[in-house]
Amino acid sequence: MSNVFIVGGSGKVARHLARQLSTRGHTARSLHRDARQADELKALGAVPVSGDLLQLDIAGLAQLMTGSDVVVFSAGAGGKGGAQMTNAIDGDGLELAVAAARTAGIRRFILVSAFPEAGRGKVVSDTFENYMAVKKRADVHLAETDLDWVILRPGTLLDTPGTGNVRAGLAIPYGGVPREDVAATLLEIIENPEVNRIIIELTEGDTPVAQVVQRLAHS
Ligand SMILES: NC(=O)c1ccc[n+]([C@@H]2O[C@H](COP(=O)([O-])OP(=O)(O)OC[C@H]3O[C@@H](n4cnc5c(N)ncnc54)[C@H](OP(=O)(O)O)[C@@H]3O)[C@@H](O)[C@H]2O)c1
């Protein structure tokens, strides 16, 4: 069973992941910054860990992570606070979490990133363009480490119920994907450490999540 530290633990994908981890007997330790979220996270079966990415330094975050087997980074400013906050959370926050994982001796690191084609064919705002640039910078940073990393690039996140079926691969057409299925994919990746040092694009589809991840383990 794995002990999984989730950065951005109060987020929507992260809450699905915490519940699914707990159902399969793993421990989710969910970093959150609002004390009111602790009981909600406990109700999902997670262990709430209080901390704010904007306040923590490498040593402080490493201390919170210590004892975990895997870090999942699913934090994001979500467009709030403009480019500055996106840079601070999606960019610098990821670099902080990577450094903290290394300090804590945790080798496995899974990043929830973004699908590169998200803005293709649309007139996008400067904020969105910056968001995509920061997500790419985060991917580059993680991929250049010697950690056992996986970068998952979901398409547009949907709140519709998960289907248990997805499309995933090294390069697939752009689309949407329920957050619940993103979490299910993360869970399968966590349970299959042979899926390693790979960038995976993810949308809705018609192949069972477990089958898709097994295929990626041998790609
Ligand atoms: N929206 C899309 O279509 C889309 C597509 C592809 C990828 N993504 C990415 O997928 C990831 C997960 O998405 P989601 O919908 O689950 O996001 P979400 O619900 O907005 O969750 C993001 C989490 O990051 C946390 N966070 C923000 N600032 C923080 C800080 N200073 N310290 C600690 N935590 C902080 C938030 O905490 P609070 O709850 O306290 O605000 C929130 O829980 C994000 O990185 C997002 O960029 C999104």
GROMACS .gro file of C-alpha atoms and ligand atoms in nm:
model
  267
    1MET     CA    1   0.000   0.000   0.000
    2SER     CA    2   0.126   0.346  -0.083
    3ASN     CA    3   0.143   0.659   0.125
    4VAL     CA    4   0.064   0.939  -0.120
    5PHE     CA    5   0.128   1.308  -0.050
    6ILE     CA    6  -0.103   1.527  -0.258
    7VAL     CA    7   0.000   1.890  -0.313
    8GLY     CA    8  -0.317   2.084  -0.390
    9GLY     CA    9  -0.497   1.823  -0.183
   10SER     CA   10  -0.815   2.027  -0.147
   11GLY     CA   11  -0.860   2.058  -0.524
   12LYS     CA   12  -1.128   1.885  -0.727
   13VAL     CA   13  -0.910   1.620  -0.893
   14ALA     CA   14  -0.726   1.571  -0.563
   15ARG     CA   15  -1.048   1.504  -0.370
   16HIS     CA   16  -1.149   1.232  -0.616
   17LEU     CA   17  -0.800   1.088  -0.588
   18ALA     CA   18  -0.806   1.090  -0.206
   19ARG     CA   19  -1.137   0.903  -0.201
   20GLN     CA   20  -1.021   0.648  -0.460
   21LEU     CA   21  -0.688   0.593  -0.281
   22SER     CA   22  -0.864   0.535   0.046
   23THR     CA   23  -1.109   0.288  -0.115
   24ARG     CA   24  -0.812   0.085  -0.244
   25GLY     CA   25  -0.643   0.085   0.098
   26HIS     CA   26  -0.374   0.348   0.030
   27THR     CA   27  -0.312   0.651   0.249
   28ALA     CA   28  -0.370   0.996   0.099
   29ARG     CA   29  -0.205   1.284   0.282
   30SER     CA   30  -0.368   1.594   0.142
   31LEU     CA   31  -0.196   1.933   0.171
   32HIS     CA   32  -0.453   2.210   0.218
   33ARG     CA   33  -0.435   2.571   0.332
   34ASP     CA   34  -0.783   2.636   0.472
   35ALA     CA   35  -0.855   2.482   0.814
   36ARG     CA   36  -1.221   2.442   0.722
   37GLN     CA   37  -1.122   2.185   0.455
   38ALA     CA   38  -0.972   1.941   0.708
   39ASP     CA   39  -1.300   1.770   0.802
   40GLU     CA   40  -1.406   1.742   0.436
   41LEU     CA   41  -1.077   1.572   0.352
   42LYS     CA   42  -1.109   1.336   0.650
   43ALA     CA   43  -1.457   1.242   0.528
   44LEU     CA   44  -1.297   1.132   0.200
   45GLY     CA   45  -1.060   0.905   0.392
   46ALA     CA   46  -0.759   1.137   0.361
   47VAL     CA   47  -0.521   1.259   0.628
   48PRO     CA   48  -0.535   1.640   0.609
   49VAL     CA   49  -0.195   1.815   0.622
   50SER     CA   50  -0.210   2.188   0.681
   51GLY     CA   51   0.024   2.410   0.478
   52ASP     CA   52   0.038   2.691   0.225
   53LEU     CA   53   0.270   2.666  -0.075
   54LEU     CA   54   0.322   3.042  -0.056
   55GLN     CA   55   0.452   3.018   0.300
   56LEU     CA   56   0.645   2.691   0.304
   57ASP     CA   57   1.015   2.660   0.225
   58ILE     CA   58   1.187   2.346   0.096
   59ALA     CA   59   1.273   2.214   0.443
   60GLY     CA   60   0.925   2.283   0.578
   61LEU     CA   61   0.747   2.109   0.292
   62ALA     CA   62   0.997   1.821   0.300
   63GLN     CA   63   0.916   1.770   0.667
   64LEU     CA   64   0.545   1.745   0.585
   65MET     CA   65   0.618   1.500   0.301
   66THR     CA   66   0.849   1.274   0.501
   67GLY     CA   67   0.731   0.913   0.512
   68SER     CA   68   0.536   0.933   0.186
   69ASP     CA   69   0.618   0.703  -0.107
   70VAL     CA   70   0.482   0.921  -0.386
   71VAL     CA   71   0.409   1.291  -0.437
   72VAL     CA   72   0.121   1.395  -0.662
   73PHE     CA   73   0.123   1.764  -0.758
   74SER     CA   74  -0.228   1.877  -0.852
   75ALA     CA   75  -0.212   2.235  -0.723
   76GLY     CA   76  -0.293   2.532  -0.937
   77ALA     CA   77  -0.396   2.893  -0.895
   78GLY     CA   78  -0.690   2.829  -1.128
   79GLY     CA   79  -0.661   3.174  -1.286
   80LYS     CA   80  -0.713   3.350  -0.951
   81GLY     CA   81  -0.456   3.621  -0.879
   82GLY     CA   82  -0.351   3.660  -1.243
   83ALA     CA   83  -0.016   3.565  -1.389
   84GLN     CA   84   0.166   3.636  -1.063
   85MET     CA   85  -0.025   3.366  -0.871
   86THR     CA   86  -0.004   3.117  -1.160
   87ASN     CA   87   0.373   3.170  -1.160
   88ALA     CA   88   0.384   3.127  -0.781
   89ILE     CA   89   0.170   2.810  -0.756
   90ASP     CA   90   0.178   2.624  -1.088
   91GLY     CA   91   0.542   2.724  -1.154
   92ASP     CA   92   0.744   2.804  -0.841
   93GLY     CA   93   0.516   2.581  -0.630
   94LEU     CA   94   0.599   2.282  -0.848
   95GLU     CA   95   0.972   2.357  -0.824
   96LEU     CA   96   0.939   2.387  -0.446
   97ALA     CA   97   0.755   2.053  -0.425
   98VAL     CA   98   1.018   1.880  -0.642
   99ALA     CA   99   1.299   2.014  -0.421
  100ALA     CA  100   1.108   1.912  -0.108
  101ALA     CA  101   1.047   1.559  -0.241
  102ARG     CA  102   1.419   1.522  -0.310
  103THR     CA  103   1.504   1.649   0.039
  104ALA     CA  104   1.254   1.405   0.189
  105GLY     CA  105   1.405   1.119  -0.014
  106ILE     CA  106   1.087   1.058  -0.215
  107ARG     CA  107   1.173   0.944  -0.567
  108ARG     CA  108   0.830   0.906  -0.727
  109PHE     CA  109   0.667   1.231  -0.842
  110ILE     CA  110   0.352   1.261  -1.052
  111LEU     CA  111   0.253   1.597  -1.199
  112VAL     CA  112  -0.096   1.691  -1.318
  113SER     CA  113  -0.007   1.921  -1.606
  114ALA     CA  114  -0.210   2.056  -1.900
  115PHE     CA  115  -0.277   1.942  -2.256
  116PRO     CA  116  -0.059   2.147  -2.493
  117GLU     CA  117  -0.341   2.199  -2.747
  118ALA     CA  118  -0.579   2.349  -2.489
  119GLY     CA  119  -0.582   2.691  -2.657
  120ARG     CA  120  -0.538   2.587  -3.021
  121GLY     CA  121  -0.772   2.763  -3.262
  122LYS     CA  122  -0.901   3.001  -2.992
  123VAL     CA  123  -0.825   3.362  -2.912
  124VAL     CA  124  -0.670   3.322  -2.568
  125SER     CA  125  -0.607   3.581  -2.298
  126ASP     CA  126  -0.257   3.676  -2.185
  127THR     CA  127  -0.341   3.502  -1.856
  128PHE     CA  128  -0.414   3.176  -2.035
  129GLU     CA  129  -0.105   3.204  -2.253
  130ASN     CA  130   0.103   3.257  -1.938
  131TYR     CA  131  -0.072   2.959  -1.772
  132MET     CA  132   0.025   2.730  -2.061
  133ALA     CA  133   0.382   2.862  -2.060
  134VAL     CA  134   0.413   2.803  -1.686
  135LYS     CA  135   0.270   2.450  -1.716
  136LYS     CA  136   0.531   2.374  -1.984
  137ARG     CA  137   0.805   2.522  -1.767
  138ALA     CA  138   0.693   2.294  -1.483
  139ASP     CA  139   0.701   1.990  -1.715
  140VAL     CA  140   1.053   2.080  -1.829
  141HIS     CA  141   1.170   2.127  -1.471
  142LEU     CA  142   1.040   1.789  -1.356
  143ALA     CA  143   1.151   1.603  -1.669
  144GLU     CA  144   1.508   1.728  -1.620
  145THR     CA  145   1.532   1.577  -1.272
  146ASP     CA  146   1.654   1.225  -1.201
  147LEU     CA  147   1.334   1.147  -1.010
  148ASP     CA  148   1.095   0.869  -1.111
  149TRP     CA  149   0.849   1.113  -1.263
  150VAL     CA  150   0.527   1.090  -1.460
  151ILE     CA  151   0.365   1.394  -1.625
  152LEU     CA  152  -0.007   1.355  -1.692
  153ARG     CA  153  -0.157   1.608  -1.935
  154PRO     CA  154  -0.537   1.594  -1.916
  155GLY     CA  155  -0.759   1.778  -2.164
  156THR     CA  156  -1.029   2.016  -2.041
  157LEU     CA  157  -1.142   1.899  -1.695
  158LEU     CA  158  -1.512   1.817  -1.660
  159ASP     CA  159  -1.724   1.769  -1.349
  160THR     CA  160  -1.941   1.505  -1.512
  161PRO     CA  161  -1.923   1.163  -1.342
  162GLY     CA  162  -1.632   0.943  -1.441
  163THR     CA  163  -1.696   0.658  -1.681
  164GLY     CA  164  -1.393   0.447  -1.592
  165ASN     CA  165  -1.291   0.465  -1.959
  166VAL     CA  166  -1.036   0.703  -2.110
  167ARG     CA  167  -0.804   0.759  -2.403
  168ALA     CA  168  -0.439   0.801  -2.308
  169GLY     CA  169  -0.111   0.789  -2.493
  170LEU     CA  170   0.207   0.968  -2.581
  171ALA     CA  171   0.019   1.177  -2.840
  172ILE     CA  172  -0.360   1.178  -2.879
  173PRO     CA  173  -0.620   1.426  -3.012
  174TYR     CA  174  -0.736   1.700  -2.774
  175GLY     CA  175  -1.062   1.657  -2.577
  176GLY     CA  176  -1.227   1.682  -2.239
  177VAL     CA  177  -1.204   1.436  -1.950
  178PRO     CA  178  -1.399   1.401  -1.624
  179ARG     CA  179  -1.193   1.490  -1.317
  180GLU     CA  180  -1.301   1.159  -1.163
  181ASP     CA  181  -1.135   0.972  -1.453
  182VAL     CA  182  -0.819   1.183  -1.418
  183ALA     CA  183  -0.804   1.069  -1.056
  184ALA     CA  184  -0.865   0.707  -1.159
  185THR     CA  185  -0.575   0.733  -1.404
  186LEU     CA  186  -0.350   0.880  -1.134
  187LEU     CA  187  -0.446   0.592  -0.903
  188GLU     CA  188  -0.352   0.332  -1.166
  189ILE     CA  189  -0.022   0.512  -1.232
  190ILE     CA  190   0.051   0.511  -0.858
  191GLU     CA  191  -0.018   0.138  -0.844
  192ASN     CA  192   0.204   0.068  -1.148
  193PRO     CA  193   0.552   0.209  -1.076
  194GLU     CA  194   0.677   0.066  -1.407
  195VAL     CA  195   0.493   0.360  -1.565
  196ASN     CA  196   0.789   0.590  -1.528
  197ARG     CA  197   0.962   0.887  -1.696
  198ILE     CA  198   0.682   0.934  -1.942
  199ILE     CA  199   0.450   1.216  -2.052
  200ILE     CA  200   0.091   1.096  -2.096
  201GLU     CA  201  -0.189   1.284  -2.272
  202LEU     CA  202  -0.537   1.202  -2.142
  203THR     CA  203  -0.894   1.256  -2.261
  204GLU     CA  204  -1.225   1.078  -2.232
  205GLY     CA  205  -1.237   0.758  -2.433
  206ASP     CA  206  -1.360   0.404  -2.438
  207THR     CA  207  -1.078   0.194  -2.294
  208PRO     CA  208  -1.083   0.095  -1.927
  209VAL     CA  209  -0.836   0.302  -1.725
  210ALA     CA  210  -0.648  -0.003  -1.591
  211GLN     CA  211  -0.598  -0.139  -1.944
  212VAL     CA  212  -0.472   0.195  -2.075
  213VAL     CA  213  -0.221   0.230  -1.791
  214GLN     CA  214  -0.099  -0.130  -1.832
  215ARG     CA  215  -0.030  -0.051  -2.197
  216LEU     CA  216   0.168   0.261  -2.098
  217ALA     CA  217   0.373   0.052  -1.856
  218HIS     CA  218   0.509  -0.140  -2.154
  219SER     CA  219   0.535   0.146  -2.406
  220LIG     N1  220  -0.930   2.337  -1.568
  220LIG     C1  221  -0.886   2.259  -1.666
  220LIG     O1  222  -0.956   2.235  -1.766
  220LIG     C2  223  -0.751   2.194  -1.657
  220LIG     C3  224  -0.706   2.118  -1.762
  220LIG     C4  225  -0.584   2.050  -1.749
  220LIG     C5  226  -0.511   2.061  -1.632
  220LIG     N2  227  -0.555   2.139  -1.530
  220LIG     C6  228  -0.473   2.142  -1.406
  220LIG     O2  229  -0.510   2.030  -1.328
  220LIG     C7  230  -0.479   2.055  -1.190
  220LIG     C8  231  -0.597   2.012  -1.103
  220LIG     O3  232  -0.715   2.078  -1.144
  220LIG     P1  233  -0.839   2.096  -1.043
  220LIG     O4  234  -0.957   2.134  -1.123
  220LIG     O5  235  -0.844   1.982  -0.947
  220LIG     O6  236  -0.786   2.226  -0.966
  220LIG     P2  237  -0.847   2.299  -0.837
  220LIG     O7  238  -0.974   2.236  -0.794
  220LIG     O8  239  -0.846   2.446  -0.866
  220LIG     O9  240  -0.735   2.265  -0.729
  220LIG     C9  241  -0.613   2.333  -0.722
  220LIG    C10  242  -0.571   2.329  -0.579
  220LIG    O10  243  -0.449   2.402  -0.563
  220LIG    C11  244  -0.455   2.460  -0.435
  220LIG     N3  245  -0.372   2.576  -0.410
  220LIG    C12  246  -0.378   2.696  -0.469
  220LIG     N4  247  -0.295   2.780  -0.408
  220LIG    C13  248  -0.236   2.709  -0.307
  220LIG    C14  249  -0.140   2.740  -0.206
  220LIG     N5  250  -0.089   2.863  -0.193
  220LIG     N6  251  -0.102   2.642  -0.118
  220LIG    C15  252  -0.156   2.519  -0.126
  220LIG     N7  253  -0.246   2.483  -0.220
  220LIG    C16  254  -0.286   2.578  -0.308
  220LIG    C17  255  -0.599   2.507  -0.423
  220LIG    O11  256  -0.628   2.527  -0.285
  220LIG     P3  257  -0.761   2.604  -0.233
  220LIG    O12  258  -0.866   2.496  -0.232
  220LIG    O13  259  -0.722   2.651  -0.099
  220LIG    O14  260  -0.787   2.715  -0.332
  220LIG    C18  261  -0.674   2.392  -0.484
  220LIG    O15  262  -0.712   2.300  -0.388
  220LIG    C19  263  -0.444   2.203  -1.182
  220LIG    O16  264  -0.304   2.216  -1.175
  220LIG    C20  265  -0.493   2.260  -1.314
  220LIG    O17  266  -0.415   2.369  -1.357
  220LIG    C21  267  -0.674   2.206  -1.540
   0.00000   0.00000   0.00000
